[in-house]
């Protein structure tokens, strides 16, 4: 597996929604560097997920403000291919790719873990459920924090799996399945919880309305991408890397060092900014 791909490589455009299916199968796969057989099986799914995580970063700096009942697929696709996006952009487009390739894929909603043991709204994060040979798998290329790097089996066993040195599991709490992760030498942490329930992109129209009334309207910019044997995130000037399961967290106070991190992983040297919810 490669470590990461240049964000501006293989930028493509297309005329309209009618061409999207054919366009996806060729240019989307070229953008993420996929050269496999395309057979809709677990091996292909895992390879697609990892290449996507390394090629198209999560970045709240480009969050869209648009009604999702009229999701402009061509416009969003072209934008994401250039600079990445947020969860419902990345995962909705990846879902469409999987469907075009013959996978039995479904969009599900999730809510992220917040400080103080709180949770976001039920329809906040977007994840994907893929059914292969009567087994459901969780797939996610759009989580802003620590992300699974390959499909994770959805079942009632409660066991954990190691992905690039980090343990992941799905715990059951009532009607919720809770994604948890554990770097080496650390305790288990909640990432997000989800219900196994199909959703439509238009369901995300109300996510801003469900924010707490006292929620800060401006929040720090957040970035995440896959790298060789792990992943990195940058929230304002807080840089976290988990490589081979070893977690390092650092407040970067030197501007030159911060610019070097942004240039290395996100090919950007602009100042850190927030975004408006």
mmCIF file of C-alpha atoms in Angstrom:
data_model
loop_
_atom_site.group_PDB
_atom_site.id
_atom_site.type_symbol
_atom_site.label_atom_id
_atom_site.label_comp_id
_atom_site.label_asym_id
_atom_site.label_seq_id
_atom_site.Cartn_x
_atom_site.Cartn_y
_atom_site.Cartn_z
ATOM 1 C CA UNK A 1 0.000 0.000 0.000
ATOM 2 C CA UNK A 2 1.213 3.508 -0.732
ATOM 3 C CA UNK A 3 1.428 6.073 2.032
ATOM 4 C CA UNK A 4 -0.596 8.899 0.503
ATOM 5 C CA UNK A 5 -1.413 10.515 -2.827
ATOM 6 C CA UNK A 6 -1.051 14.076 -4.001
ATOM 7 C CA UNK A 7 -4.316 15.887 -3.339
ATOM 8 C CA UNK A 8 -4.350 17.606 -6.735
ATOM 9 C CA UNK A 9 -3.498 14.563 -8.838
ATOM 10 C CA UNK A 10 -5.847 13.379 -11.579
ATOM 11 C CA UNK A 11 -8.397 16.166 -11.155
ATOM 12 C CA UNK A 12 -11.324 15.460 -13.424
ATOM 13 C CA UNK A 13 -14.622 17.015 -14.432
ATOM 14 C CA UNK A 14 -17.764 15.789 -16.155
ATOM 15 C CA UNK A 15 -20.812 17.304 -17.798
ATOM 16 C CA UNK A 16 -23.863 16.081 -15.911
ATOM 17 C CA UNK A 17 -25.453 13.471 -13.651
ATOM 18 C CA UNK A 18 -26.241 11.179 -16.581
ATOM 19 C CA UNK A 19 -22.546 10.513 -17.106
ATOM 20 C CA UNK A 20 -21.808 9.945 -13.435
ATOM 21 C CA UNK A 21 -21.988 6.132 -13.417
ATOM 22 C CA UNK A 22 -19.483 5.665 -16.218
ATOM 23 C CA UNK A 23 -17.388 8.518 -14.891
ATOM 24 C CA UNK A 24 -17.082 6.976 -11.450
ATOM 25 C CA UNK A 25 -15.864 3.628 -12.705
ATOM 26 C CA UNK A 26 -13.017 5.224 -14.612
ATOM 27 C CA UNK A 27 -11.932 8.563 -13.167
ATOM 28 C CA UNK A 28 -12.845 8.058 -9.509
ATOM 29 C CA UNK A 29 -10.786 4.867 -9.440
ATOM 30 C CA UNK A 30 -7.963 6.623 -11.241
ATOM 31 C CA UNK A 31 -8.058 9.447 -8.706
ATOM 32 C CA UNK A 32 -7.543 7.096 -5.754
ATOM 33 C CA UNK A 33 -5.057 4.928 -7.638
ATOM 34 C CA UNK A 34 -7.070 1.693 -7.795
ATOM 35 C CA UNK A 35 -5.801 -0.809 -10.370
ATOM 36 C CA UNK A 36 -7.444 -4.040 -9.176
ATOM 37 C CA UNK A 37 -9.958 -6.392 -10.739
ATOM 38 C CA UNK A 38 -13.028 -4.496 -9.538
ATOM 39 C CA UNK A 39 -14.736 -7.717 -8.407
ATOM 40 C CA UNK A 40 -17.190 -6.753 -5.629
ATOM 41 C CA UNK A 41 -15.698 -8.827 -2.823
ATOM 42 C CA UNK A 42 -14.153 -8.110 0.579
ATOM 43 C CA UNK A 43 -10.606 -7.832 -0.787
ATOM 44 C CA UNK A 44 -11.655 -5.177 -3.299
ATOM 45 C CA UNK A 45 -13.664 -3.313 -0.659
ATOM 46 C CA UNK A 46 -10.695 -3.189 1.723
ATOM 47 C CA UNK A 47 -8.346 -1.955 -0.982
ATOM 48 C CA UNK A 48 -10.779 0.738 -2.123
ATOM 49 C CA UNK A 49 -11.299 1.953 1.438
ATOM 50 C CA UNK A 50 -7.587 2.267 2.204
ATOM 51 C CA UNK A 51 -6.718 3.974 -1.083
ATOM 52 C CA UNK A 52 -9.576 6.422 -0.532
ATOM 53 C CA UNK A 53 -8.378 7.275 2.991
ATOM 54 C CA UNK A 54 -4.891 7.986 1.652
ATOM 55 C CA UNK A 55 -5.994 9.957 -1.412
ATOM 56 C CA UNK A 56 -8.966 12.120 -0.418
ATOM 57 C CA UNK A 57 -8.531 13.791 2.990
ATOM 58 C CA UNK A 58 -11.193 14.710 5.485
ATOM 59 C CA UNK A 59 -11.206 18.498 5.800
ATOM 60 C CA UNK A 60 -13.833 20.714 7.404
ATOM 61 C CA UNK A 61 -12.376 23.759 5.674
ATOM 62 C CA UNK A 62 -14.630 23.019 2.720
ATOM 63 C CA UNK A 63 -17.878 22.063 4.439
ATOM 64 C CA UNK A 64 -20.843 22.535 2.128
ATOM 65 C CA UNK A 65 -23.909 24.606 2.928
ATOM 66 C CA UNK A 66 -26.550 23.215 0.620
ATOM 67 C CA UNK A 67 -29.904 21.392 0.832
ATOM 68 C CA UNK A 68 -29.314 17.659 0.573
ATOM 69 C CA UNK A 69 -32.696 16.780 -0.856
ATOM 70 C CA UNK A 70 -31.219 18.142 -4.095
ATOM 71 C CA UNK A 71 -27.669 16.855 -3.690
ATOM 72 C CA UNK A 72 -25.671 18.135 -6.651
ATOM 73 C CA UNK A 73 -23.656 14.977 -7.256
ATOM 74 C CA UNK A 74 -21.512 16.239 -10.162
ATOM 75 C CA UNK A 75 -20.592 19.486 -8.383
ATOM 76 C CA UNK A 76 -19.747 17.745 -5.113
ATOM 77 C CA UNK A 77 -17.811 15.042 -6.915
ATOM 78 C CA UNK A 78 -15.645 17.513 -8.792
ATOM 79 C CA UNK A 79 -14.969 19.510 -5.623
ATOM 80 C CA UNK A 80 -14.082 16.465 -3.503
ATOM 81 C CA UNK A 81 -11.742 15.094 -6.154
ATOM 82 C CA UNK A 82 -9.779 18.346 -5.889
ATOM 83 C CA UNK A 83 -9.568 18.844 -2.121
ATOM 84 C CA UNK A 84 -11.334 16.136 -0.104
ATOM 85 C CA UNK A 85 -14.368 16.916 2.038
ATOM 86 C CA UNK A 86 -16.402 16.080 5.124
ATOM 87 C CA UNK A 87 -18.152 12.877 6.160
ATOM 88 C CA UNK A 88 -21.357 13.081 4.135
ATOM 89 C CA UNK A 89 -19.494 14.252 1.034
ATOM 90 C CA UNK A 90 -16.818 11.559 1.216
ATOM 91 C CA UNK A 91 -19.014 8.677 2.321
ATOM 92 C CA UNK A 92 -21.971 9.487 0.081
ATOM 93 C CA UNK A 93 -19.729 9.630 -2.983
ATOM 94 C CA UNK A 94 -17.898 6.464 -1.898
ATOM 95 C CA UNK A 95 -21.258 4.763 -1.413
ATOM 96 C CA UNK A 96 -22.184 5.714 -4.970
ATOM 97 C CA UNK A 97 -18.880 4.306 -6.224
ATOM 98 C CA UNK A 98 -19.514 1.012 -4.433
ATOM 99 C CA UNK A 99 -23.022 0.725 -5.882
ATOM 100 C CA UNK A 100 -21.678 1.398 -9.378
ATOM 101 C CA UNK A 101 -19.147 -1.387 -8.839
ATOM 102 C CA UNK A 102 -21.830 -3.892 -7.839
ATOM 103 C CA UNK A 103 -21.626 -3.824 -4.036
ATOM 104 C CA UNK A 104 -24.736 -4.108 -1.846
ATOM 105 C CA UNK A 105 -24.021 -0.821 -0.030
ATOM 106 C CA UNK A 106 -26.245 1.242 2.286
ATOM 107 C CA UNK A 107 -25.903 4.691 3.886
ATOM 108 C CA UNK A 108 -26.286 4.727 7.700
ATOM 109 C CA UNK A 109 -26.177 7.606 10.163
ATOM 110 C CA UNK A 110 -24.059 7.919 13.293
ATOM 111 C CA UNK A 111 -23.381 10.365 16.108
ATOM 112 C CA UNK A 112 -19.876 11.165 17.285
ATOM 113 C CA UNK A 113 -18.612 11.040 20.851
ATOM 114 C CA UNK A 114 -18.335 14.516 22.383
ATOM 115 C CA UNK A 115 -16.467 15.728 25.484
ATOM 116 C CA UNK A 116 -18.126 14.956 28.799
ATOM 117 C CA UNK A 117 -19.678 11.698 27.636
ATOM 118 C CA UNK A 118 -22.177 13.445 25.370
ATOM 119 C CA UNK A 119 -23.175 12.400 21.850
ATOM 120 C CA UNK A 120 -23.977 14.309 18.705
ATOM 121 C CA UNK A 121 -27.400 14.110 17.081
ATOM 122 C CA UNK A 122 -28.571 10.791 15.644
ATOM 123 C CA UNK A 123 -28.124 12.061 12.092
ATOM 124 C CA UNK A 124 -24.709 13.691 12.259
ATOM 125 C CA UNK A 125 -21.919 11.497 10.928
ATOM 126 C CA UNK A 126 -22.418 9.279 7.866
ATOM 127 C CA UNK A 127 -21.109 5.711 7.573
ATOM 128 C CA UNK A 128 -21.598 2.885 5.079
ATOM 129 C CA UNK A 129 -22.824 -0.670 5.601
ATOM 130 C CA UNK A 130 -21.853 -3.202 2.931
ATOM 131 C CA UNK A 131 -23.319 -6.697 2.767
ATOM 132 C CA UNK A 132 -21.071 -9.426 1.326
ATOM 133 C CA UNK A 133 -22.014 -13.129 1.422
ATOM 134 C CA UNK A 134 -24.720 -12.502 4.050
ATOM 135 C CA UNK A 135 -22.291 -10.632 6.330
ATOM 136 C CA UNK A 136 -22.560 -6.887 7.092
ATOM 137 C CA UNK A 137 -19.397 -4.773 7.142
ATOM 138 C CA UNK A 138 -18.894 -1.242 8.421
ATOM 139 C CA UNK A 139 -16.994 0.952 5.962
ATOM 140 C CA UNK A 140 -16.037 4.578 6.585
ATOM 141 C CA UNK A 141 -13.839 6.945 4.558
ATOM 142 C CA UNK A 142 -15.196 10.152 6.116
ATOM 143 C CA UNK A 143 -14.593 10.097 9.865
ATOM 144 C CA UNK A 144 -12.775 13.199 11.103
ATOM 145 C CA UNK A 145 -10.993 11.487 13.972
ATOM 146 C CA UNK A 146 -9.392 8.044 14.310
ATOM 147 C CA UNK A 147 -10.883 5.926 11.524
ATOM 148 C CA UNK A 148 -11.098 2.251 10.694
ATOM 149 C CA UNK A 149 -8.672 1.573 7.865
ATOM 150 C CA UNK A 150 -10.456 -1.504 6.468
ATOM 151 C CA UNK A 151 -13.972 -2.960 6.673
ATOM 152 C CA UNK A 152 -15.077 -3.939 10.189
ATOM 153 C CA UNK A 153 -17.513 -6.811 10.589
ATOM 154 C CA UNK A 154 -20.866 -5.905 12.134
ATOM 155 C CA UNK A 155 -22.030 -8.781 14.310
ATOM 156 C CA UNK A 156 -22.922 -9.638 17.887
ATOM 157 C CA UNK A 157 -19.613 -11.241 18.842
ATOM 158 C CA UNK A 158 -18.068 -8.199 20.500
ATOM 159 C CA UNK A 159 -14.514 -9.192 19.609
ATOM 160 C CA UNK A 160 -11.816 -6.776 18.492
ATOM 161 C CA UNK A 161 -9.611 -6.699 15.403
ATOM 162 C CA UNK A 162 -6.236 -5.045 14.861
ATOM 163 C CA UNK A 163 -5.900 -2.683 11.917
ATOM 164 C CA UNK A 164 -2.389 -1.295 11.397
ATOM 165 C CA UNK A 165 -1.586 -1.830 15.062
ATOM 166 C CA UNK A 166 -4.754 -0.177 16.429
ATOM 167 C CA UNK A 167 -7.570 -2.269 17.904
ATOM 168 C CA UNK A 168 -11.154 -1.620 16.848
ATOM 169 C CA UNK A 169 -14.431 -3.142 17.967
ATOM 170 C CA UNK A 170 -18.172 -2.562 17.824
ATOM 171 C CA UNK A 171 -19.757 -2.666 21.270
ATOM 172 C CA UNK A 172 -23.514 -3.058 21.745
ATOM 173 C CA UNK A 173 -25.371 -0.570 23.965
ATOM 174 C CA UNK A 174 -29.087 -1.057 23.646
ATOM 175 C CA UNK A 175 -30.091 -0.265 20.075
ATOM 176 C CA UNK A 176 -26.717 1.326 19.338
ATOM 177 C CA UNK A 177 -23.526 -0.171 17.931
ATOM 178 C CA UNK A 178 -20.586 1.837 19.292
ATOM 179 C CA UNK A 179 -17.331 2.002 17.356
ATOM 180 C CA UNK A 180 -14.388 1.972 19.764
ATOM 181 C CA UNK A 181 -10.646 2.105 19.186
ATOM 182 C CA UNK A 182 -7.546 1.399 21.261
ATOM 183 C CA UNK A 183 -3.993 2.420 20.298
ATOM 184 C CA UNK A 184 -1.159 0.469 21.900
ATOM 185 C CA UNK A 185 -0.883 1.046 25.634
ATOM 186 C CA UNK A 186 -4.099 3.105 25.781
ATOM 187 C CA UNK A 187 -7.619 2.514 27.056
ATOM 188 C CA UNK A 188 -10.637 1.928 24.842
ATOM 189 C CA UNK A 189 -12.260 5.123 23.514
ATOM 190 C CA UNK A 190 -15.597 5.748 21.840
ATOM 191 C CA UNK A 191 -15.511 7.111 18.287
ATOM 192 C CA UNK A 192 -19.194 7.137 17.317
ATOM 193 C CA UNK A 193 -22.408 5.189 17.704
ATOM 194 C CA UNK A 194 -24.819 4.116 14.986
ATOM 195 C CA UNK A 195 -28.058 2.301 14.358
ATOM 196 C CA UNK A 196 -28.303 -0.300 11.616
ATOM 197 C CA UNK A 197 -30.865 1.685 9.663
ATOM 198 C CA UNK A 198 -30.737 2.816 6.048
ATOM 199 C CA UNK A 199 -30.764 6.554 5.390
ATOM 200 C CA UNK A 200 -31.029 8.940 2.436
ATOM 201 C CA UNK A 201 -28.730 11.896 1.834
ATOM 202 C CA UNK A 202 -31.656 14.275 2.385
ATOM 203 C CA UNK A 203 -31.804 13.107 6.035
ATOM 204 C CA UNK A 204 -28.770 15.307 6.678
ATOM 205 C CA UNK A 205 -30.736 18.502 5.986
ATOM 206 C CA UNK A 206 -31.512 18.967 9.673
ATOM 207 C CA UNK A 207 -28.144 18.203 11.261
ATOM 208 C CA UNK A 208 -27.327 21.870 11.914
ATOM 209 C CA UNK A 209 -30.758 22.468 13.451
ATOM 210 C CA UNK A 210 -30.109 19.700 15.975
ATOM 211 C CA UNK A 211 -26.928 21.258 17.332
ATOM 212 C CA UNK A 212 -27.171 22.386 20.986
ATOM 213 C CA UNK A 213 -28.478 25.978 21.231
ATOM 214 C CA UNK A 214 -25.257 27.089 22.914
ATOM 215 C CA UNK A 215 -22.973 25.436 20.341
ATOM 216 C CA UNK A 216 -20.100 27.636 19.229
ATOM 217 C CA UNK A 217 -20.872 28.853 15.679
ATOM 218 C CA UNK A 218 -17.183 28.784 14.723
ATOM 219 C CA UNK A 219 -15.129 25.651 15.361
ATOM 220 C CA UNK A 220 -11.477 24.733 14.637
ATOM 221 C CA UNK A 221 -10.635 23.343 11.252
ATOM 222 C CA UNK A 222 -10.102 19.579 11.313
ATOM 223 C CA UNK A 223 -8.116 17.431 8.881
ATOM 224 C CA UNK A 224 -7.445 13.673 8.676
ATOM 225 C CA UNK A 225 -5.831 11.319 6.183
ATOM 226 C CA UNK A 226 -4.317 7.876 5.915
ATOM 227 C CA UNK A 227 -0.536 7.508 5.762
ATOM 228 C CA UNK A 228 1.790 4.542 5.571
ATOM 229 C CA UNK A 229 0.816 2.059 8.307
ATOM 230 C CA UNK A 230 -1.492 4.523 10.048
ATOM 231 C CA UNK A 231 -3.241 7.882 9.998
ATOM 232 C CA UNK A 232 -2.778 11.502 11.025
ATOM 233 C CA UNK A 233 -5.174 14.246 12.149
ATOM 234 C CA UNK A 234 -4.743 17.968 12.646
ATOM 235 C CA UNK A 235 -7.272 19.999 14.656
ATOM 236 C CA UNK A 236 -6.169 23.633 14.670
ATOM 237 C CA UNK A 237 -2.611 23.146 15.972
ATOM 238 C CA UNK A 238 -3.157 19.773 17.702
ATOM 239 C CA UNK A 239 -1.405 17.087 15.644
ATOM 240 C CA UNK A 240 -2.062 13.393 16.273
ATOM 241 C CA UNK A 241 -0.414 10.465 14.530
ATOM 242 C CA UNK A 242 -1.096 6.778 15.042
ATOM 243 C CA UNK A 243 1.537 4.764 13.201
ATOM 244 C CA UNK A 244 1.646 1.022 13.703
ATOM 245 C CA UNK A 245 -0.694 1.503 16.655
ATOM 246 C CA UNK A 246 1.676 3.918 18.438
ATOM 247 C CA UNK A 247 -0.115 7.187 19.230
ATOM 248 C CA UNK A 248 1.646 10.547 19.428
ATOM 249 C CA UNK A 249 -0.215 13.768 20.261
ATOM 250 C CA UNK A 250 1.464 17.168 20.101
ATOM 251 C CA UNK A 251 0.431 20.802 20.435
ATOM 252 C CA UNK A 252 2.422 22.452 17.651
ATOM 253 C CA UNK A 253 3.363 25.945 18.796
ATOM 254 C CA UNK A 254 6.084 26.692 16.270
ATOM 255 C CA UNK A 255 4.607 28.191 13.078
ATOM 256 C CA UNK A 256 7.319 26.764 10.829
ATOM 257 C CA UNK A 257 6.703 23.256 12.183
ATOM 258 C CA UNK A 258 2.952 23.651 11.720
ATOM 259 C CA UNK A 259 3.413 24.739 8.115
ATOM 260 C CA UNK A 260 5.717 21.769 7.525
ATOM 261 C CA UNK A 261 3.015 19.381 8.826
ATOM 262 C CA UNK A 262 0.336 20.985 6.659
ATOM 263 C CA UNK A 263 2.587 20.926 3.602
ATOM 264 C CA UNK A 264 3.685 17.327 4.154
ATOM 265 C CA UNK A 265 0.269 15.789 4.674
ATOM 266 C CA UNK A 266 -2.213 18.241 3.151
ATOM 267 C CA UNK A 267 -0.117 20.212 0.652
ATOM 268 C CA UNK A 268 -1.272 23.461 2.186
ATOM 269 C CA UNK A 269 0.668 26.236 3.909
ATOM 270 C CA UNK A 270 -2.239 28.603 4.595
ATOM 271 C CA UNK A 271 -2.900 29.672 8.206
ATOM 272 C CA UNK A 272 -5.069 27.421 10.338
ATOM 273 C CA UNK A 273 -8.621 28.722 10.276
ATOM 274 C CA UNK A 274 -11.953 27.678 11.672
ATOM 275 C CA UNK A 275 -15.177 27.217 9.816
ATOM 276 C CA UNK A 276 -18.717 28.322 10.455
ATOM 277 C CA UNK A 277 -21.166 25.578 11.353
#
